[in-house]
Short mmCIF file of C-alpha atoms in Angstrom, two decimals:
data_model
loop_
_atom_site.label_atom_id
_atom_site.label_comp_id
_atom_site.label_asym_id
_atom_site.label_seq_id
_atom_site.Cartn_x
_atom_site.Cartn_y
_atom_site.Cartn_z
CA MET C 657 -15.51 -34.02 -3.01
CA SER C 658 -14.36 -31.87 -0.15
CA ARG C 659 -10.79 -31.89 1.04
CA THR C 660 -8.85 -30.57 3.98
CA ILE C 661 -6.68 -27.61 3.13
CA THR C 662 -3.74 -26.26 5.11
CA ILE C 663 -3.55 -22.54 5.75
CA ARG C 664 -0.15 -21.41 7.01
CA ALA C 665 -0.41 -17.83 8.27
CA MET C 666 2.31 -15.56 9.53
CA LYS C 667 1.67 -14.43 13.09
CA TYR C 668 3.46 -11.51 14.64
CA ASN C 669 2.52 -8.56 16.77
CA PRO C 670 5.12 -5.79 16.43
CA GLN C 671 3.48 -3.97 19.35
CA SER C 672 4.35 -6.79 21.75
CA LYS C 673 7.87 -7.36 23.02
CA LEU C 674 6.98 -10.99 23.69
CA SER C 675 5.72 -11.72 20.19
CA LYS C 676 8.03 -13.60 17.82
CA ALA C 677 7.26 -13.90 14.14
CA HIS C 678 6.23 -17.44 13.18
CA PHE C 679 3.88 -19.37 10.95
CA ALA C 680 0.77 -20.95 12.47
CA GLU C 681 -0.77 -23.85 10.59
CA TYR C 682 -4.51 -24.49 10.41
CA LYS C 683 -6.41 -27.38 8.85
CA VAL C 684 -9.73 -26.37 7.36
CA GLU C 685 -12.44 -28.38 5.59
CA GLU C 686 -12.85 -26.83 2.16
CA THR C 687 -16.39 -25.99 1.09
CA ASP C 688 -17.80 -25.18 -2.36
CA GLY C 689 -16.76 -21.74 -3.60
CA MET C 690 -14.65 -21.14 -0.49
CA THR C 691 -12.65 -17.95 -0.63
CA LEU C 692 -9.62 -17.21 1.52
CA PHE C 693 -11.73 -14.71 3.40
CA ILE C 694 -14.24 -17.46 4.29
CA ALA C 695 -11.42 -19.82 5.30
CA LEU C 696 -9.83 -17.15 7.52
CA THR C 697 -13.16 -16.31 9.12
CA LYS C 698 -13.67 -20.02 9.85
CA ILE C 699 -10.21 -20.20 11.41
CA ARG C 700 -10.88 -17.18 13.56
CA GLU C 701 -14.26 -18.53 14.66
CA THR C 702 -13.22 -22.11 15.37
CA LEU C 703 -9.44 -22.39 15.68
CA ASP C 704 -7.67 -19.16 16.55
CA ALA C 705 -9.60 -16.10 17.76
CA ASP C 706 -6.33 -14.20 17.97
CA LEU C 707 -5.61 -14.26 14.20
CA SER C 708 -5.78 -10.73 12.76
CA PHE C 709 -6.70 -9.88 9.19
CA ASP C 710 -8.58 -7.03 7.53
CA PHE C 711 -11.86 -7.13 5.66
CA VAL C 712 -14.96 -5.02 5.09
CA CYS C 713 -16.98 -5.68 1.96
CA ARG C 714 -16.13 -9.34 1.12
CA ALA C 715 -16.76 -8.52 -2.56
CA GLY C 716 -13.55 -7.03 -3.96
CA ILE C 717 -14.77 -3.47 -3.63
CA CYS C 718 -13.29 -2.04 -0.44
CA GLY C 719 -9.72 -3.21 -1.00
CA SER C 720 -9.14 -4.08 2.65
CA CYS C 721 -8.17 -7.74 2.53
CA GLY C 722 -4.98 -7.59 0.48
CA MET C 723 -2.34 -10.11 1.60
CA MET C 724 0.50 -12.18 0.20
CA VAL C 725 -0.95 -15.49 -0.91
CA ASN C 726 1.81 -18.00 -1.66
CA GLY C 727 4.06 -15.01 -2.28
CA THR C 728 1.72 -13.03 -4.54
CA PRO C 729 -0.42 -10.11 -3.37
CA LYS C 730 -4.13 -10.83 -3.71
CA LEU C 731 -7.49 -9.88 -2.25
CA ALA C 732 -8.51 -12.66 0.17
CA CYS C 733 -12.17 -12.20 -0.70
CA ARG C 734 -11.54 -12.84 -4.39
CA THR C 735 -9.15 -15.75 -4.03
CA LEU C 736 -10.69 -19.20 -4.25
CA THR C 737 -9.01 -21.94 -2.21
CA LYS C 738 -9.80 -24.50 -4.93
CA ASP C 739 -7.28 -22.74 -7.20
CA TYR C 740 -4.47 -24.08 -4.98
CA LYS C 741 -4.21 -27.64 -6.18
CA ASP C 742 -1.91 -28.95 -3.45
CA GLY C 743 -4.20 -27.51 -0.78
CA VAL C 744 -1.43 -25.63 1.00
CA ILE C 745 -1.75 -21.85 1.18
CA GLN C 746 0.83 -19.65 2.85
CA LEU C 747 -0.31 -16.20 3.94
CA MET C 748 1.82 -13.22 4.83
CA PRO C 749 0.99 -9.55 5.32
CA MET C 750 1.65 -7.20 2.42
CA PRO C 751 5.14 -5.72 2.55
CA ALA C 752 5.77 -1.98 2.14
CA PHE C 753 2.98 -1.08 4.58
CA LYS C 754 3.16 -0.73 8.34
CA LEU C 755 2.43 -4.09 9.92
CA ILE C 756 -0.36 -3.88 12.48
CA LYS C 757 -0.58 -7.56 13.44
CA ASP C 758 -0.41 -10.94 11.66
CA LEU C 759 -1.99 -10.33 8.22
CA SER C 760 -3.28 -6.87 8.99
CA VAL C 761 -1.43 -3.84 7.59
CA ASP C 762 -2.11 -0.12 7.61
CA THR C 763 -2.88 0.77 4.00
CA GLY C 764 -5.27 3.56 5.03
CA ASN C 765 -2.74 6.02 6.36
CA TRP C 766 -0.35 5.24 3.52
CA MET C 767 -3.04 5.94 0.91
CA ASN C 768 -4.04 9.11 2.71
CA ASP C 769 -0.44 10.36 2.64
CA MET C 770 -0.14 9.41 -1.01
CA SER C 771 -3.33 11.32 -1.88
CA LYS C 772 -1.99 14.43 -0.17
CA ARG C 773 1.42 14.00 -1.78
CA VAL C 774 0.02 13.92 -5.34
CA GLU C 775 -2.70 16.45 -4.46
CA SER C 776 -5.36 14.04 -5.51
CA TRP C 777 -8.19 16.44 -6.21
CA ILE C 778 -9.35 18.69 -9.05
CA HIS C 779 -7.40 21.95 -9.15
CA THR C 780 -9.27 24.79 -10.78
CA ASN C 781 -9.33 28.55 -10.60
CA HIS C 782 -13.12 28.58 -10.94
CA LYS C 783 -15.33 28.28 -7.94
CA PRO C 784 -17.45 25.25 -8.84
CA ASP C 785 -21.18 25.77 -8.80
CA ILE C 786 -22.52 22.45 -7.59
CA SER C 787 -26.06 23.37 -8.58
CA LYS C 788 -25.03 23.19 -12.24
CA LEU C 789 -23.87 20.27 -14.37
CA GLU C 790 -20.13 19.87 -14.78
CA THR C 791 -18.58 20.99 -18.04
CA PRO C 792 -19.07 18.02 -20.37
CA MET C 793 -16.09 16.08 -21.69
CA GLU C 794 -15.68 13.75 -24.66
CA PRO C 795 -17.21 10.35 -23.80
CA LYS C 796 -14.06 8.49 -24.85
CA LEU C 797 -11.87 10.68 -22.67
CA ALA C 798 -14.37 10.41 -19.82
CA ASP C 799 -14.26 6.61 -20.09
CA GLU C 800 -10.45 6.61 -20.04
CA THR C 801 -10.29 9.05 -17.13
CA PHE C 802 -12.93 7.49 -14.92
CA GLU C 803 -11.59 4.01 -15.67
CA LEU C 804 -8.61 5.03 -13.53
CA ASP C 805 -10.98 6.01 -10.72
CA ARG C 806 -11.88 2.34 -10.33
CA CYS C 807 -8.76 1.99 -8.15
CA ILE C 808 -9.83 0.66 -4.75
CA GLU C 809 -6.55 1.56 -2.98
CA CYS C 810 -6.03 -2.05 -1.92
CA GLY C 811 -2.25 -1.59 -1.99
CA ILE C 812 -1.63 -4.69 -4.10
CA CYS C 813 0.31 -2.72 -6.75
CA VAL C 814 2.50 -1.32 -3.98
CA ALA C 815 3.11 -4.72 -2.37
CA ALA C 816 3.92 -6.23 -5.78
CA CYS C 817 6.48 -3.55 -6.64
CA GLY C 818 10.15 -4.47 -6.23
CA THR C 819 11.13 -0.82 -6.64
CA LYS C 820 8.92 0.18 -3.73
CA LEU C 821 10.40 -2.53 -1.53
CA MET C 822 13.91 -1.28 -2.21
CA ARG C 823 13.06 2.42 -2.06
CA PRO C 824 10.42 3.12 0.59
CA ASN C 825 9.75 6.69 -0.56
CA PHE C 826 8.74 5.60 -4.08
CA ILE C 827 5.19 6.77 -4.79
CA GLY C 828 4.11 3.48 -6.37
CA ALA C 829 1.76 2.76 -9.25
CA VAL C 830 -1.30 3.83 -7.27
CA GLY C 831 0.14 7.35 -6.88
CA LEU C 832 1.28 7.61 -10.50
CA ASN C 833 -2.09 6.31 -11.68
CA ARG C 834 -3.75 9.02 -9.62
CA VAL C 835 -1.59 11.72 -11.20
CA ALA C 836 -2.36 10.35 -14.68
CA ARG C 837 -6.07 10.43 -13.87
CA PHE C 838 -5.94 14.16 -13.07
CA ALA C 839 -3.55 14.91 -15.93
CA MET C 840 -6.13 13.47 -18.35
CA ASP C 841 -9.11 15.23 -16.81
CA PRO C 842 -9.91 18.54 -18.58
CA HIS C 843 -11.62 19.78 -15.38
CA ASP C 844 -8.21 19.88 -13.73
CA GLU C 845 -6.33 23.01 -14.77
CA ARG C 846 -2.91 21.88 -13.60
CA THR C 847 -0.19 21.93 -16.25
CA ASP C 848 2.46 19.29 -16.91
CA GLU C 849 4.88 21.57 -15.06
CA ASP C 850 2.62 21.29 -12.00
CA PHE C 851 2.54 17.51 -12.25
CA TYR C 852 6.32 17.50 -12.62
CA GLU C 853 6.55 19.18 -9.22
CA LEU C 854 4.58 16.26 -7.76
CA VAL C 855 6.22 13.22 -9.35
CA GLY C 856 9.14 14.47 -11.46
CA ASP C 857 11.94 12.77 -9.54
CA ASP C 858 13.41 9.39 -8.61
CA ASP C 859 10.76 8.89 -5.92
CA GLY C 860 8.15 9.51 -8.58
CA VAL C 861 7.79 8.49 -12.20
CA PHE C 862 11.54 8.37 -12.94
CA GLY C 863 12.07 5.88 -10.12
CA CYS C 864 9.77 3.30 -11.73
CA MET C 865 11.85 0.37 -13.05
CA SER C 866 8.99 -0.96 -15.25
CA LEU C 867 8.73 -4.30 -13.47
CA VAL C 868 5.02 -4.44 -14.44
CA ALA C 869 4.10 -6.41 -11.29
CA CYS C 870 1.67 -3.59 -10.39
CA GLU C 871 -0.38 -4.07 -13.53
CA ASP C 872 -0.03 -7.86 -13.59
CA ASN C 873 -1.47 -8.16 -10.07
CA CYS C 874 -4.02 -5.32 -9.99
CA PRO C 875 -7.36 -6.92 -8.99
CA LYS C 876 -9.22 -4.22 -10.92
CA HIS C 877 -7.10 -4.78 -14.07
CA LEU C 878 -6.17 -1.12 -14.35
CA PRO C 879 -3.71 -0.11 -17.11
CA LEU C 880 -1.10 0.98 -14.55
CA GLN C 881 2.08 0.48 -16.60
CA THR C 882 0.47 2.19 -19.58
CA LYS C 883 -0.36 5.23 -17.47
CA ILE C 884 3.12 5.33 -15.92
CA ALA C 885 4.58 5.32 -19.45
CA TYR C 886 2.12 8.09 -20.38
CA MET C 887 3.26 10.25 -17.46
CA ARG C 888 6.92 9.51 -18.15
CA ARG C 889 6.60 10.61 -21.79
CA LYS C 890 4.72 13.75 -20.77
CA LEU C 891 7.19 14.81 -18.09
CA VAL C 892 10.35 13.96 -20.03
CA ALA C 893 9.08 16.10 -22.90
CA LEU C 894 9.05 19.22 -20.70
CA ARG C 895 11.79 21.63 -21.69
CA LYS C 896 12.03 24.34 -19.04
CA MET L 87 25.39 30.61 -6.13
CA ASN L 88 22.04 29.21 -7.28
CA ASP L 89 23.64 25.75 -7.69
CA LEU L 90 24.84 25.96 -4.10
CA LEU L 91 21.37 26.81 -2.85
CA GLU L 92 19.72 24.16 -5.03
CA GLY L 93 22.21 21.55 -3.85
CA PHE L 94 21.50 22.49 -0.27
CA LEU L 95 17.71 22.72 -0.55
CA GLY L 96 16.99 20.04 -3.16
CA THR L 97 14.84 22.49 -5.12
CA SER L 98 15.68 25.59 -7.12
CA VAL L 99 15.52 28.99 -5.43
CA GLU L 100 12.07 29.36 -7.00
CA GLY L 101 11.09 26.16 -5.18
CA LYS L 102 10.96 24.08 -8.39
CA LYS L 103 12.17 20.52 -8.87
CA SER L 104 15.25 19.92 -10.98
CA ARG L 105 14.75 18.71 -14.57
CA VAL L 106 17.90 16.60 -14.26
CA PRO L 107 16.13 13.36 -13.14
CA ALA L 108 14.03 13.52 -16.33
CA LYS L 109 17.16 14.01 -18.42
CA LEU L 110 18.99 11.18 -16.66
CA ASP L 111 16.05 8.83 -17.23
CA TYR L 112 15.97 9.78 -20.91
CA ILE L 113 19.72 9.48 -21.39
CA GLN L 114 19.78 6.09 -19.65
CA SER L 115 17.17 4.85 -22.11
CA ALA L 116 18.81 6.47 -25.14
CA THR L 117 22.26 5.07 -24.35
CA GLY L 118 20.72 1.66 -23.62
CA LEU L 119 18.90 1.69 -26.95
CA PHE L 120 22.07 2.68 -28.78
CA LEU L 121 24.15 -0.02 -27.08
CA GLY L 122 21.46 -2.69 -27.55
CA LEU L 123 21.15 -2.00 -31.26
CA PHE L 124 24.91 -1.63 -31.60
CA MET L 125 25.32 -5.11 -30.11
CA TRP L 126 22.98 -6.58 -32.70
CA GLY L 127 25.08 -5.03 -35.47
CA HIS L 128 28.31 -6.03 -33.72
CA MET L 129 27.19 -9.64 -33.50
CA PHE L 130 26.38 -9.73 -37.21
CA PHE L 131 29.81 -8.31 -38.04
CA VAL L 132 31.83 -10.71 -35.87
CA SER L 133 29.76 -13.67 -37.02
CA THR L 134 30.88 -13.10 -40.61
CA ILE L 135 33.66 -15.54 -39.69
CA LEU L 136 30.99 -18.26 -40.07
CA ILE L 137 30.78 -17.38 -43.76
CA SER L 138 34.50 -17.12 -44.47
CA LYS L 139 37.74 -15.68 -43.15
CA ASP L 140 37.93 -13.48 -46.22
CA PHE L 141 34.49 -12.01 -45.58
CA MET L 142 35.34 -11.33 -41.94
CA ASN L 143 38.56 -9.68 -43.07
CA THR L 144 36.70 -7.53 -45.61
CA ILE L 145 34.27 -6.33 -42.93
CA THR L 146 37.16 -5.56 -40.56
CA LYS L 147 38.94 -3.57 -43.22
CA MET L 148 35.72 -1.78 -44.08
CA PHE L 149 35.62 -0.41 -40.52
CA GLU L 150 39.24 0.63 -40.95
CA GLY L 151 38.13 2.80 -43.87
CA SER L 152 39.05 0.54 -46.81
CA MET L 153 36.17 2.02 -48.78
CA PHE L 154 37.70 5.50 -48.68
CA LEU L 155 41.39 4.99 -47.96
CA SER L 156 44.03 3.21 -49.99
CA GLU L 157 45.54 1.86 -46.76
CA PRO L 158 43.07 0.79 -44.00
CA GLN L 159 43.65 2.58 -40.67
CA PRO L 160 42.99 0.60 -37.45
CA TRP L 161 42.88 3.84 -35.47
CA ILE L 162 39.47 4.47 -37.00
CA VAL L 163 38.25 1.33 -35.21
CA SER L 164 39.93 2.56 -32.00
CA ALA L 165 38.03 5.84 -32.34
CA ILE L 166 34.70 4.02 -32.87
CA VAL L 167 35.44 1.80 -29.84
CA LEU L 168 36.28 4.85 -27.75
CA PHE L 169 32.97 6.43 -28.67
CA VAL L 170 31.10 3.22 -27.75
CA PHE L 171 33.15 3.06 -24.53
CA ALA L 172 32.04 6.59 -23.63
CA VAL L 173 28.37 5.71 -24.24
CA PHE L 174 28.91 2.50 -22.23
CA ILE L 175 30.34 4.45 -19.28
CA VAL L 176 27.45 6.93 -19.31
CA HIS L 177 24.93 4.09 -19.46
CA ALA L 178 26.68 2.19 -16.63
CA MET L 179 26.82 5.31 -14.48
CA LEU L 180 23.09 5.95 -14.95
CA GLY L 181 22.14 2.30 -14.58
CA MET L 182 23.99 2.17 -11.27
CA ARG L 183 21.31 4.41 -9.74
CA LYS L 184 18.84 1.55 -9.98
CA LEU L 185 20.95 -1.19 -8.39
CA PRO L 186 20.38 -2.14 -4.76
CA ASN L 187 22.97 -0.22 -2.76
CA THR L 188 22.46 -1.62 0.72
CA TYR L 189 22.21 -5.18 1.96
CA ARG L 190 18.63 -4.51 3.10
CA GLN L 191 17.62 -3.40 -0.39
CA TYR L 192 19.22 -6.48 -1.91
CA GLN L 193 17.63 -8.74 0.70
CA ALA L 194 14.16 -7.20 0.29
CA TYR L 195 14.26 -7.52 -3.50
CA LYS L 196 15.67 -11.07 -3.47
CA THR L 197 13.03 -12.27 -0.98
CA HIS L 198 10.25 -10.56 -2.90
CA MET L 199 11.44 -12.03 -6.20
CA GLY L 200 11.73 -15.52 -4.73
CA MET L 201 8.26 -15.29 -3.18
CA MET L 202 6.38 -13.73 -6.04
CA LYS L 203 7.96 -15.62 -8.97
CA HIS L 204 6.90 -12.84 -11.29
CA ASP L 205 8.61 -12.99 -14.65
CA ASP L 206 9.45 -9.30 -15.16
CA THR L 207 10.59 -8.90 -11.54
CA THR L 208 12.99 -11.84 -11.95
CA MET L 209 14.16 -10.55 -15.34
CA TRP L 210 15.12 -7.24 -13.75
CA PHE L 211 17.37 -9.04 -11.29
CA THR L 212 19.05 -10.87 -14.20
CA GLN L 213 19.44 -7.52 -15.96
CA ALA L 214 20.95 -5.93 -12.86
CA PHE L 215 23.32 -8.87 -12.26
CA THR L 216 24.53 -9.03 -15.87
CA GLY L 217 24.83 -5.23 -15.92
CA PHE L 218 27.07 -5.38 -12.87
CA ALA L 219 29.18 -8.12 -14.49
CA MET L 220 29.58 -5.96 -17.57
CA PHE L 221 31.12 -3.12 -15.58
CA PHE L 222 34.19 -5.33 -15.64
CA LEU L 223 33.77 -7.65 -18.63
CA GLY L 224 32.59 -4.92 -21.00
CA SER L 225 35.26 -2.46 -19.88
CA ALA L 226 38.04 -5.03 -20.30
CA HIS L 227 36.88 -5.92 -23.81
CA LEU L 228 36.45 -2.31 -24.89
CA LEU L 229 39.86 -1.38 -23.54
CA MET L 230 41.47 -4.30 -25.38
CA MET L 231 39.76 -3.31 -28.61
CA THR L 232 40.81 0.32 -28.21
CA VAL L 233 44.50 -0.45 -27.83
CA LYS L 234 44.65 -3.52 -30.05
CA ALA L 235 42.29 -2.56 -32.85
CA ASP L 236 44.98 -3.54 -35.37
CA GLU L 237 44.78 -7.16 -34.19
CA ILE L 238 41.12 -7.58 -35.07
CA GLY L 239 40.78 -10.01 -37.92
CA PRO L 240 40.43 -13.69 -38.72
CA TYR L 241 43.89 -14.48 -37.34
CA GLY L 242 44.25 -11.98 -34.48
CA SER L 243 40.76 -12.54 -33.12
CA SER L 244 41.12 -16.34 -33.30
CA GLU L 245 44.49 -16.25 -31.59
CA ARG L 246 43.01 -14.06 -28.85
CA MET L 247 40.34 -16.70 -28.22
CA TYR L 248 42.54 -19.79 -28.30
CA ALA L 249 46.23 -18.98 -27.73
CA ASP L 250 45.51 -16.17 -25.25
CA VAL L 251 42.79 -18.37 -23.64
CA MET L 252 40.27 -15.56 -23.72
CA TRP L 253 37.34 -17.76 -24.77
CA PRO L 254 36.02 -18.27 -21.20
CA PHE L 255 36.03 -14.48 -20.79
CA TYR L 256 34.13 -14.04 -24.05
CA LEU L 257 31.68 -16.79 -23.15
CA LEU L 258 30.75 -14.89 -19.98
CA LEU L 259 30.64 -11.60 -21.86
CA LEU L 260 28.37 -13.10 -24.50
CA LEU L 261 25.91 -14.38 -21.87
CA ALA L 262 25.97 -11.07 -20.00
CA VAL L 263 25.48 -8.96 -23.14
CA GLU L 264 22.69 -11.05 -24.62
CA PHE L 265 20.68 -11.33 -21.42
CA HIS L 266 21.24 -7.73 -20.36
CA GLY L 267 20.65 -6.28 -23.82
CA GLY L 268 17.64 -8.44 -24.64
CA ILE L 269 15.88 -7.73 -21.37
CA GLY L 270 16.90 -4.07 -21.57
CA LEU L 271 15.41 -3.54 -25.03
CA TYR L 272 12.19 -5.29 -23.94
CA ARG L 273 12.02 -3.12 -20.81
CA LEU L 274 12.59 0.02 -22.90
CA CYS L 275 9.46 -0.80 -24.91
CA VAL L 276 7.46 -1.32 -21.70
CA LYS L 277 8.92 1.75 -20.00
CA TRP L 278 8.04 4.18 -22.78
CA GLY L 279 4.86 2.44 -23.92
CA TRP L 280 6.16 1.46 -27.39
CA PHE L 281 4.20 -1.16 -29.38
CA GLU L 282 1.33 -1.10 -26.86
CA GLY L 283 -1.31 -1.59 -29.57
CA GLU L 284 -5.01 -1.99 -28.83
CA ASN L 285 -4.59 -4.80 -26.32
CA VAL L 286 -1.63 -3.88 -24.12
CA LYS L 287 -1.44 -7.20 -22.28
CA GLU L 288 -1.43 -9.20 -25.51
CA SER L 289 1.13 -6.87 -27.06
CA ARG L 290 3.40 -7.28 -24.04
CA LYS L 291 3.11 -11.06 -24.24
CA LYS L 292 4.08 -10.94 -27.91
CA LEU L 293 6.90 -8.53 -27.14
CA LYS L 294 8.27 -10.92 -24.55
CA LYS L 295 8.11 -13.81 -27.01
CA VAL L 296 10.01 -11.73 -29.58
CA LYS L 297 12.51 -10.78 -26.86
CA TRP L 298 13.24 -14.42 -26.04
CA ALA L 299 13.40 -15.38 -29.73
CA VAL L 300 15.93 -12.59 -30.35
CA THR L 301 17.98 -13.54 -27.27
CA THR L 302 18.00 -17.21 -28.33
CA PHE L 303 19.01 -16.28 -31.87
CA PHE L 304 21.88 -14.04 -30.79
CA LEU L 305 23.05 -16.48 -28.15
CA ALA L 306 23.13 -19.30 -30.71
CA LEU L 307 24.87 -17.06 -33.25
CA GLY L 308 27.32 -15.89 -30.57
CA LEU L 309 28.15 -19.41 -29.42
CA LEU L 310 28.69 -20.62 -32.99
CA THR L 311 30.88 -17.60 -33.72
CA LEU L 312 32.91 -18.14 -30.55
CA ALA L 313 33.34 -21.82 -31.46
CA ALA L 314 34.46 -20.84 -34.95
CA TYR L 315 37.16 -18.47 -33.65
CA VAL L 316 38.35 -21.08 -31.13
CA LYS L 317 38.53 -23.71 -33.88
CA ILE L 318 40.48 -21.42 -36.18
CA GLY L 319 42.75 -20.43 -33.30
CA TYR L 320 43.36 -24.08 -32.48
CA GLU L 321 44.23 -24.85 -36.10
CA TYR L 322 46.65 -21.92 -36.32
CA SER L 323 48.32 -22.73 -33.02
CA ASN L 324 48.82 -26.34 -33.94
CA GLY L 325 50.11 -25.52 -37.39
CA HIS L 326 47.23 -27.21 -39.18
CA VAL L 327 46.80 -24.22 -41.42
CA ASP L 328 48.92 -21.26 -42.44
CA LYS L 329 48.37 -17.89 -40.90
CA PHE L 330 45.59 -15.96 -42.58
CA LYS L 331 46.36 -14.07 -45.71
CA PRO L 332 43.56 -12.51 -47.67
CA THR L 333 42.74 -14.36 -50.84
CA ALA L 334 44.00 -12.45 -53.91
CA GLN L 335 41.47 -9.86 -54.93
CA VAL L 336 41.01 -8.05 -58.15
CA GLU L 337 40.25 -4.41 -57.63
CA VAL L 338 38.97 -2.31 -60.48
CA ARG L 339 39.88 1.34 -60.12
CA ILE L 340 37.99 4.20 -61.78
CA ASP L 341 40.98 4.90 -63.98
CA GLN L 342 40.52 1.35 -65.33
CA LYS L 343 43.90 0.18 -64.08
CA VAL L 344 43.73 -3.36 -62.80
CA ARG L 345 45.62 -4.25 -59.65
CA ALA L 346 46.04 -7.82 -58.50
#
C-alpha cells in the first residue's frame, strides 16, 4: 500500500545575499522501490524546480549524490524511502565540503586537491612501456590493492568524520586510503619515508581519532579503518 | 640553529617532516595503555576490602615493601604514585591535542554527533569529556596519595571516604576512569588494528561487547568497593567497631624463629 512521505530538505544559496537557510517540506507519494534520488527528482519536476542536488549515474557508481539523510551521510540513489518507517526524511548537504546550493556540495575540487596532496599516482623511476604488460603481482596482493581502488570519491567518509569537521585540513579516510593503496602496490617505488612526507603529521594519519564513522558509512564497504591502522603502524615504525 | 629554522619553516632544513608527531601518537597510546591496564590492577587491589580488612591491609603493606623489608615503607607507595602521576601528566598533555579548542570545533562536533547518532563518534565525546574531568579529579587523587600514602589502609581509606566526605569525589572519579579507560582501551585496539581477525567488522563488534562487559564489571566492582569503604568509615565514625588493627599473624622466619 502506498503512503505519503515527507521530505524535509535544507534550502540555502550561499551565493545569494537574500537567501536564508531553512527547511522546505515536500509531500510525495511513495512508489515501489523508490529511492531518495527518485523522490528528489519528483519534487524537482512537480513541486520545486529550484531545489538543487547532485546526481549522475543513479546506480551508486559515480558518487555524486551524497547527502545527510536523517543525519547520516548516504548516497541518495542507494537509499530506499521505505527504510524510513515514520515516512519523514530530513535532508541536508554533506558538511566539510563547500556548499554550492541546497543539497549540492563541491566534492570534485576537494577530491582533486586531495589527489594532488597525496600524489595519487604511481611513482616509478622506469619509463613505462604501455605496449607491454605490467609487471605481474601476486593475485592476493592485487586483490587487496585494487579493492581500495573501488573508492568512488563520494565524500561520505569525509562527511561522516568528526575529526574532519573539527580540523578542516585533515586529509580524511579517502586520502589515507589512497596512500595505503599506493603503499601496497609494488609498481609504486615510493618508500615509507616518502609516504611519511605526505601524511606523517596531525593533518594526516596521526590526526585520525579512530572514530570509525568513515568505514561504518562507506557505501562501497571499503576497509578504511583497517588501512588507516596499517599506515599508522608503518609510519610510526620509521626510525630516521 | 636547525631547531630555529625548523620551528620557523615547519619542516627540517632538508625539507623533511618532523618525526615528532609519530612519536607523540605512539607515546599517547603507550601511556594510555599503561594507565588503562594499571587501573584494572588498581581496582583489583582496592577491592580486596570486599574480601576482608586484613587482606586489604596485607596488599597495602605489600606495596610498602613488606615482602622485602622488616618495616613497611609508605614512601615506596608515594614513589609508585609519583611515577603514575608523571605518566598521567604526559598522557593528559598528549590527549589535550585532540580536544576541541575553539567553540566552533565543539559546536561542529556536538551537532555532528547529535545528528549522526554513531556509536563510536558519541563514545569519543564521552572519552573527551571524562578525560577533561580527570585533569582535575585524577590529579587531586594522585596528589593526595603521594602525600598521604601512609594513610592508605582499611581504616585510613574508609575514613577518607566517610569522615572526610570524599565519597562523592570518588564516585565521580570512578565513573570518569571507567568510561575513559574502557573506551580508550577499545579505541587503542581499533587505532592500531589489534584483534582485527579475518572479519574486521565482526571482530570490532565483539571487541565493543567485551569493552562494555569490562566497563560494567569494573563499575560494579568499583561501586561495591566504594560502598564497602563508606560502610566501614560509617561504622568507625559512629564507634560501632574499633579502629582497625591487623589480626595477629604468625610469621615463620628462615631461621625458624617464630614471631607472634
